[in-house]
Tab-separated table of C-alpha atoms in Angstrom:
chain	number	residue	atom	x	y	z
A	27	THR	CA	11.650	-76.728	86.666
A	28	GLN	CA	14.303	-76.428	89.597
A	29	SER	CA	13.841	-74.623	93.083
A	30	THR	CA	16.696	-72.645	94.477
A	31	TRP	CA	18.514	-75.812	95.649
A	32	GLY	CA	17.937	-77.622	92.365
A	33	LEU	CA	15.082	-79.752	93.495
A	34	PRO	CA	12.389	-80.284	91.312
A	35	TYR	CA	8.770	-78.874	92.235
A	36	VAL	CA	5.417	-78.939	90.417
A	37	LYS	CA	4.764	-75.376	88.989
A	38	GLY	CA	1.056	-74.162	88.641
A	39	MET	CA	-0.811	-76.644	90.694
A	40	LEU	CA	-1.316	-74.299	93.653
A	41	ALA	CA	-4.102	-71.415	94.130
A	42	PRO	CA	-2.475	-68.145	93.626
A	43	LEU	CA	-2.386	-65.676	96.245
A	44	PRO	CA	-4.161	-62.577	95.789
A	45	ARG	CA	-1.362	-60.483	95.067
A	46	ASP	CA	-3.169	-56.876	94.507
A	47	LYS	CA	-5.215	-57.665	97.441
A	48	LEU	CA	-2.510	-58.472	99.686
A	49	ARG	CA	-0.295	-55.796	98.642
A	50	ALA	CA	-3.125	-53.117	99.161
A	51	GLN	CA	-3.825	-54.662	102.718
A	52	VAL	CA	-0.225	-54.242	103.468
A	53	VAL	CA	-0.105	-50.844	102.266
A	54	ARG	CA	-2.826	-49.745	104.482
A	55	LEU	CA	-1.159	-51.648	107.696
A	56	LEU	CA	2.214	-49.611	106.948
A	57	ASN	CA	0.409	-46.203	106.219
A	58	THR	CA	0.972	-44.833	109.612
A	59	GLU	CA	3.426	-46.976	111.240
A	60	ARG	CA	7.158	-47.588	110.883
A	61	ASP	CA	7.855	-49.614	113.836
A	62	PHE	CA	9.693	-52.792	112.780
A	63	VAL	CA	7.966	-54.914	115.373
A	64	SER	CA	4.725	-53.773	114.717
A	65	ASN	CA	4.905	-53.935	111.075
A	66	CYS	CA	6.455	-57.400	111.003
A	67	ALA	CA	3.594	-58.645	113.281
A	68	ASN	CA	1.156	-57.296	110.892
A	69	VAL	CA	2.676	-58.691	107.701
A	70	ALA	CA	2.998	-62.012	109.332
A	71	ALA	CA	-0.532	-62.136	109.977
A	72	ALA	CA	-1.676	-60.932	106.591
A	73	ILE	CA	0.522	-63.569	104.842
A	74	TRP	CA	-0.668	-66.236	107.241
A	75	ASP	CA	-4.375	-65.039	106.503
A	76	ALA	CA	-3.851	-65.027	102.841
A	77	PHE	CA	-2.644	-68.539	102.583
A	78	GLN	CA	-5.357	-69.733	104.917
A	79	THR	CA	-7.937	-68.020	103.126
A	80	THR	CA	-6.613	-69.090	99.734
A	81	ARG	CA	-5.387	-72.570	100.050
A	82	GLY	CA	-7.392	-73.675	103.277
A	83	SER	CA	-6.589	-74.138	107.034
A	84	GLY	CA	-2.948	-75.864	107.317
A	85	SER	CA	-1.440	-74.566	104.159
A	86	VAL	CA	1.484	-73.141	106.162
A	87	ASN	CA	2.500	-74.124	109.656
A	88	TRP	CA	4.958	-71.156	110.497
A	89	VAL	CA	5.184	-67.490	108.899
A	90	GLY	CA	7.361	-64.985	110.541
A	91	PHE	CA	10.711	-63.342	110.439
A	92	TYR	CA	14.494	-63.403	111.442
A	93	LEU	CA	15.878	-60.031	111.737
A	94	VAL	CA	19.517	-58.912	111.310
A	95	ARG	CA	21.198	-57.867	114.484
A	96	PRO	CA	24.936	-56.551	115.088
A	97	CYS	CA	27.121	-58.968	117.348
A	98	ASP	CA	28.459	-57.321	120.147
A	99	GLY	CA	32.005	-58.595	119.997
A	100	GLY	CA	33.495	-61.690	118.552
A	101	ASP	CA	34.608	-62.292	114.988
A	102	ILE	CA	31.100	-62.375	113.414
A	103	PRO	CA	29.648	-59.108	112.841
A	104	GLU	CA	25.791	-59.924	112.297
A	105	MET	CA	23.587	-62.733	112.821
A	106	LEU	CA	19.827	-63.410	112.695
A	107	GLN	CA	17.423	-63.134	115.520
A	108	LEU	CA	13.948	-64.147	115.815
A	109	GLY	CA	11.242	-61.591	115.124
A	110	PRO	CA	7.252	-61.598	115.246
A	111	PHE	CA	5.809	-65.068	113.797
A	112	ILE	CA	2.753	-67.163	113.789
A	113	GLY	CA	3.461	-71.171	114.418
A	114	LYS	CA	5.350	-73.155	117.011
A	115	PRO	CA	8.136	-72.047	119.052
A	116	ALA	CA	11.458	-71.766	117.076
A	117	VAL	CA	15.048	-71.165	116.975
A	118	THR	CA	15.777	-67.799	118.477
A	119	ARG	CA	19.332	-67.039	117.017
A	120	ILE	CA	20.678	-68.333	113.713
A	121	PRO	CA	24.164	-67.625	111.753
A	122	PHE	CA	24.153	-66.540	108.441
A	123	SER	CA	26.143	-70.058	108.049
A	124	LYS	CA	23.327	-72.286	109.009
A	125	GLY	CA	20.202	-73.436	107.671
A	126	VAL	CA	18.033	-71.888	104.905
A	127	CYS	CA	17.301	-68.589	106.655
A	128	GLY	CA	21.378	-68.345	106.682
A	129	ALA	CA	21.663	-68.983	103.005
A	130	CYS	CA	19.196	-66.525	102.281
A	131	ALA	CA	21.019	-63.904	104.215
A	132	ARG	CA	24.461	-64.845	103.099
A	133	SER	CA	23.151	-64.636	99.383
A	134	GLY	CA	20.449	-61.984	99.346
A	135	GLU	CA	18.347	-64.220	97.126
A	136	PRO	CA	15.104	-66.005	97.813
A	137	GLN	CA	15.349	-69.864	99.017
A	138	LEU	CA	12.580	-72.073	97.556
A	139	VAL	CA	12.908	-75.336	99.023
A	140	PRO	CA	10.201	-78.148	97.802
A	141	ASP	CA	11.677	-80.765	100.180
A	142	VAL	CA	13.408	-79.587	103.525
A	143	HIS	CA	14.627	-83.187	104.094
A	144	ALA	CA	16.765	-83.200	101.120
A	145	LEU	CA	18.694	-80.499	102.880
A	146	PRO	CA	21.465	-81.693	105.388
A	147	TYR	CA	21.355	-78.254	107.219
A	148	HIS	CA	17.720	-77.488	107.557
A	149	ILE	CA	16.858	-76.492	111.088
A	150	ALA	CA	13.903	-78.237	112.001
A	151	CYS	CA	11.673	-76.728	114.645
A	152	ASP	CA	8.585	-78.075	113.525
A	153	PRO	CA	8.455	-81.828	112.575
A	154	HIS	CA	5.773	-81.400	110.297
A	155	SER	CA	7.673	-78.866	108.148
A	156	GLN	CA	8.072	-80.566	104.824
A	157	SER	CA	8.654	-77.053	102.553
A	158	GLU	CA	10.172	-73.831	102.934
A	159	LEU	CA	10.209	-70.544	101.462
A	160	VAL	CA	12.762	-67.903	102.710
A	161	ILE	CA	12.849	-64.114	101.164
A	162	PRO	CA	15.246	-61.367	102.054
A	163	ILE	CA	14.426	-58.229	103.350
A	164	ILE	CA	16.793	-55.678	101.564
A	165	SER	CA	16.253	-51.862	102.464
A	166	SER	CA	17.215	-49.415	99.946
A	167	SER	CA	19.368	-47.557	102.564
A	168	LEU	CA	20.377	-50.416	104.848
A	169	GLY	CA	20.743	-53.530	102.776
A	170	LEU	CA	19.676	-56.527	104.237
A	171	VAL	CA	17.524	-56.109	107.259
A	172	GLY	CA	16.024	-59.676	108.011
A	173	VAL	CA	14.258	-62.671	106.100
A	174	LEU	CA	10.599	-63.752	105.951
A	175	ASP	CA	10.194	-67.509	106.682
A	176	LEU	CA	7.486	-69.722	105.401
A	177	ASP	CA	6.933	-73.276	106.413
A	178	CYS	CA	4.277	-75.714	104.750
A	179	PRO	CA	3.435	-79.065	105.982
A	180	THR	CA	3.674	-80.732	102.653
A	181	THR	CA	6.386	-80.767	100.003
A	182	SER	CA	6.167	-78.590	97.000
A	183	GLY	CA	3.898	-76.182	99.100
A	184	PHE	CA	5.557	-72.986	97.570
A	185	ASP	CA	5.853	-72.004	93.847
A	186	LEU	CA	7.611	-69.348	91.847
A	187	ASN	CA	4.200	-67.464	91.880
A	188	ASP	CA	4.355	-67.571	95.710
A	189	GLN	CA	7.781	-66.273	95.828
A	190	GLN	CA	7.168	-63.288	93.288
A	191	THR	CA	4.228	-62.240	95.380
A	192	LEU	CA	6.028	-62.255	98.609
A	193	GLN	CA	9.036	-60.452	96.940
A	194	GLU	CA	6.613	-57.897	96.351
A	195	ILE	CA	5.033	-57.508	99.363
A	196	ILE	CA	8.269	-57.599	101.277
A	197	GLY	CA	9.599	-54.973	99.051
A	198	VAL	CA	6.497	-52.836	100.308
A	199	LEU	CA	7.584	-53.535	104.081
A	200	ALA	CA	11.428	-53.181	103.471
A	201	ASN	CA	10.879	-49.495	102.667
A	202	ASN	CA	8.162	-48.386	104.908
A	203	THR	CA	9.662	-49.486	107.798
A	204	THR	CA	12.388	-47.991	110.440
A	205	TRP	CA	14.742	-51.072	110.985
A	206	THR	CA	16.354	-49.966	114.275
A	207	ASN	CA	16.838	-53.627	114.937
A	208	LYS	CA	20.079	-52.986	113.167
A	209	GLN	CA	21.270	-51.124	115.871
A	210	LEU	CA	20.187	-53.654	118.706
A	211	ALA	CA	23.436	-55.669	119.524
A	212	VAL	CA	23.022	-59.168	120.728
A	213	PRO	CA	25.700	-61.329	121.904
A	214	PRO	CA	27.767	-63.226	119.310
A	215	PRO	CA	26.996	-66.811	118.451
A	216	THR	CA	28.074	-69.815	120.840
A	217	GLN	CA	30.012	-72.369	119.568
A	218	ALA	CA	26.715	-74.711	119.895
A	219	GLU	CA	25.131	-72.245	117.357
A	220	LEU	CA	28.057	-72.347	115.127
A	221	GLY	CA	28.317	-76.169	115.289
A	222	ASP	CA	26.457	-78.993	112.897
A	223	ALA	CA	23.171	-78.870	115.044
A	224	ILE	CA	21.038	-76.105	116.378
A	225	SER	CA	18.274	-76.943	118.974
A	226	CYS	CA	14.841	-75.699	118.794
A	227	PRO	CA	13.245	-74.596	122.253
A	228	SER	CA	10.242	-77.445	121.540
A	229	HIS	CA	12.710	-80.118	121.239
Protein backbone atom coordinates (compact mmCIF):
# COMPACT_ATOMS: atom_id res chain seq x y z
CA THR A 1 0.00 0.00 0.00
CA GLN A 2 1.23 3.49 -0.81
CA SER A 3 0.94 6.71 1.15
CA THR A 4 0.11 10.11 -0.33
CA TRP A 5 3.77 10.48 -1.31
CA GLY A 6 4.05 7.03 -2.92
CA LEU A 7 6.01 5.61 -0.01
CA PRO A 8 5.16 2.23 1.53
CA TYR A 9 3.69 1.90 4.98
CA VAL A 10 2.33 -0.99 7.03
CA LYS A 11 -1.44 -0.90 7.43
CA GLY A 12 -3.24 -2.55 10.34
CA MET A 13 -0.27 -2.66 12.74
CA LEU A 14 -1.34 0.36 14.81
CA ALA A 15 -3.98 0.36 17.55
CA PRO A 16 -7.00 2.23 16.16
CA LEU A 17 -7.94 5.56 17.67
CA PRO A 18 -11.28 5.60 19.55
CA ARG A 19 -13.14 7.36 16.72
CA ASP A 20 -16.61 7.50 18.28
CA LYS A 21 -15.33 8.51 21.71
CA LEU A 22 -13.04 11.19 20.27
CA ARG A 23 -15.79 12.58 18.04
CA ALA A 24 -18.23 12.76 20.96
CA GLN A 25 -15.60 14.55 23.06
CA VAL A 26 -14.94 17.11 20.33
CA VAL A 27 -18.67 17.71 19.81
CA ARG A 28 -19.00 18.46 23.54
CA LEU A 29 -15.96 20.76 23.52
CA LEU A 30 -17.34 22.79 20.62
CA ASN A 31 -20.93 22.82 21.78
CA THR A 32 -20.89 26.32 23.27
CA GLU A 33 -17.67 27.80 21.83
CA ARG A 34 -16.89 29.04 18.32
CA ASP A 35 -13.62 30.95 18.80
CA PHE A 36 -10.98 29.49 16.49
CA VAL A 37 -8.11 29.74 19.00
CA SER A 38 -10.02 28.07 21.82
CA ASN A 39 -11.45 25.35 19.59
CA CYS A 40 -8.12 24.50 17.94
CA ALA A 41 -6.42 24.37 21.35
CA ASN A 42 -9.00 21.97 22.78
CA VAL A 43 -9.08 19.76 19.69
CA ALA A 44 -5.27 19.53 19.67
CA ALA A 45 -5.34 18.47 23.33
CA ALA A 46 -8.09 15.90 22.68
CA ILE A 47 -6.17 14.37 19.76
CA TRP A 48 -2.90 14.32 21.71
CA ASP A 49 -4.62 12.57 24.61
CA ALA A 50 -6.27 10.03 22.28
CA PHE A 51 -2.88 8.99 20.89
CA GLN A 52 -1.22 8.85 24.32
CA THR A 53 -4.08 6.81 25.76
CA THR A 54 -4.36 4.41 22.82
CA ARG A 55 -0.70 3.93 21.83
CA GLY A 56 1.27 5.11 24.83
CA SER A 57 3.47 8.02 25.75
CA GLY A 58 5.58 9.21 22.84
CA SER A 59 3.23 7.95 20.13
CA VAL A 60 3.10 11.53 18.85
CA ASN A 61 5.57 14.33 19.50
CA TRP A 62 3.73 17.25 17.87
CA VAL A 63 0.02 17.95 17.36
CA GLY A 64 -1.18 21.35 16.27
CA PHE A 65 -2.56 23.71 13.70
CA TYR A 66 -1.36 26.01 10.98
CA LEU A 67 -4.06 28.52 10.05
CA VAL A 68 -4.63 30.35 6.78
CA ARG A 69 -3.96 34.08 7.01
CA PRO A 70 -4.24 36.68 4.23
CA CYS A 71 -1.02 38.44 3.27
CA ASP A 72 -0.94 42.23 3.54
CA GLY A 73 0.53 43.16 0.17
CA GLY A 74 2.92 41.30 -2.08
CA ASP A 75 2.21 38.73 -4.79
CA ILE A 76 1.22 35.86 -2.48
CA PRO A 77 -2.38 36.13 -1.24
CA GLU A 78 -2.25 33.72 1.72
CA MET A 79 0.11 31.71 3.89
CA LEU A 80 -0.02 29.40 6.91
CA GLN A 81 0.54 30.86 10.38
CA LEU A 82 1.27 28.77 13.48
CA GLY A 83 -1.76 28.22 15.71
CA PRO A 84 -2.35 26.27 18.94
CA PHE A 85 -0.14 23.20 19.34
CA ILE A 86 1.42 20.71 21.74
CA GLY A 87 5.10 19.88 21.24
CA LYS A 88 8.43 21.59 20.71
CA PRO A 89 8.65 25.15 19.31
CA ALA A 90 7.80 25.22 15.61
CA VAL A 91 8.30 27.39 12.56
CA THR A 92 5.73 30.18 12.74
CA ARG A 93 5.01 30.83 9.04
CA ILE A 94 4.81 28.46 6.09
CA PRO A 95 4.14 29.51 2.49
CA PHE A 96 1.80 27.20 0.59
CA SER A 97 4.78 26.27 -1.59
CA LYS A 98 6.77 24.74 1.29
CA GLY A 99 6.74 21.54 3.29
CA VAL A 100 4.10 18.90 3.88
CA CYS A 101 1.71 21.44 5.38
CA GLY A 102 2.08 23.59 2.28
CA ALA A 103 1.38 20.58 0.07
CA CYS A 104 -1.80 19.92 2.04
CA ALA A 105 -2.85 23.56 1.72
CA ARG A 106 -2.19 23.60 -2.04
CA SER A 107 -3.99 20.37 -2.79
CA GLY A 108 -6.71 20.41 -0.15
CA GLU A 109 -5.91 16.72 0.39
CA PRO A 110 -4.53 14.83 3.41
CA GLN A 111 -0.80 14.11 3.40
CA LEU A 112 0.22 10.76 4.93
CA VAL A 113 4.01 10.54 5.06
CA PRO A 114 5.55 7.37 6.55
CA ASP A 115 9.16 8.66 6.36
CA VAL A 116 9.72 12.40 6.37
CA HIS A 117 13.43 11.97 5.62
CA ALA A 118 12.51 10.66 2.18
CA LEU A 119 11.09 14.10 1.33
CA PRO A 120 13.58 16.77 0.29
CA TYR A 121 11.40 19.68 1.43
CA HIS A 122 10.23 18.42 4.82
CA ILE A 123 10.45 21.19 7.42
CA ALA A 124 12.25 19.58 10.36
CA CYS A 125 11.63 21.40 13.64
CA ASP A 126 11.95 18.37 15.92
CA PRO A 127 14.82 16.08 14.84
CA HIS A 128 13.01 13.16 16.46
CA SER A 129 10.08 13.38 14.01
CA GLN A 130 10.07 10.45 11.59
CA SER A 131 6.55 10.41 10.10
CA GLU A 132 3.82 12.99 9.57
CA LEU A 133 0.11 13.31 8.91
CA VAL A 134 -1.51 16.57 7.77
CA ILE A 135 -5.28 17.03 7.41
CA PRO A 136 -6.85 20.04 5.64
CA ILE A 137 -9.50 22.05 7.49
CA ILE A 138 -12.15 22.96 4.93
CA SER A 139 -15.09 25.13 5.97
CA SER A 140 -18.29 24.73 3.96
CA SER A 141 -18.53 28.52 3.61
CA LEU A 142 -14.89 29.68 3.56
CA GLY A 143 -12.97 26.83 1.94
CA LEU A 144 -9.50 26.07 3.32
CA VAL A 145 -9.00 27.70 6.74
CA GLY A 146 -5.98 25.76 7.97
CA VAL A 147 -4.39 22.35 8.46
CA LEU A 148 -3.97 19.92 11.34
CA ASP A 149 -0.37 18.68 11.58
CA LEU A 150 0.85 15.63 13.52
CA ASP A 151 4.38 14.26 13.90
CA CYS A 152 5.45 10.84 15.21
CA PRO A 153 8.94 9.86 16.43
CA THR A 154 8.83 6.54 14.52
CA THR A 155 8.47 5.79 10.82
CA SER A 156 5.03 4.64 9.65
CA GLY A 157 3.57 6.16 12.80
CA PHE A 158 0.21 6.89 11.17
CA ASP A 159 -2.07 4.87 8.91
CA LEU A 160 -5.19 5.31 6.81
CA ASN A 161 -7.40 4.62 9.81
CA ASP A 162 -5.81 7.60 11.59
CA GLN A 163 -6.28 9.73 8.51
CA GLN A 164 -9.96 8.85 8.20
CA THR A 165 -10.63 9.31 11.91
CA LEU A 166 -8.97 12.71 11.99
CA GLN A 167 -10.72 13.83 8.81
CA GLU A 168 -14.00 13.16 10.59
CA ILE A 169 -12.87 15.04 13.71
CA ILE A 170 -11.62 17.98 11.67
CA GLY A 171 -14.92 18.06 9.77
CA VAL A 172 -16.65 18.69 13.09
CA LEU A 173 -14.17 21.46 13.94
CA ALA A 174 -14.36 23.05 10.49
CA ASN A 175 -18.07 23.73 10.56
CA ASN A 176 -18.52 24.54 14.24
CA THR A 177 -15.91 27.30 14.47
CA THR A 178 -15.82 30.97 13.48
CA TRP A 179 -12.65 31.29 11.41
CA THR A 180 -11.80 34.96 11.90
CA ASN A 181 -8.16 34.08 11.17
CA LYS A 182 -9.14 34.47 7.49
CA GLN A 183 -9.59 38.19 8.19
CA LEU A 184 -6.35 38.79 10.11
CA ALA A 185 -3.66 39.89 7.68
CA VAL A 186 0.03 39.11 8.17
CA PRO A 187 3.11 40.43 6.33
CA PRO A 188 3.88 38.64 3.05
CA PRO A 189 6.53 35.91 3.15
CA THR A 190 10.15 36.98 3.17
CA GLN A 191 12.69 35.79 0.62
CA ALA A 192 14.15 33.52 3.32
CA GLU A 193 10.74 31.91 3.87
CA LEU A 194 10.41 31.37 0.13
CA GLY A 195 13.92 29.90 -0.12
CA ASP A 196 15.10 26.32 0.02
CA ALA A 197 15.16 26.07 3.82
CA ILE A 198 12.94 27.37 6.61
CA SER A 199 14.57 27.74 10.01
CA CYS A 200 12.76 26.67 13.16
CA PRO A 201 13.06 28.80 16.31
CA SER A 202 14.51 25.87 18.27
CA HIS A 203 17.47 25.50 15.85
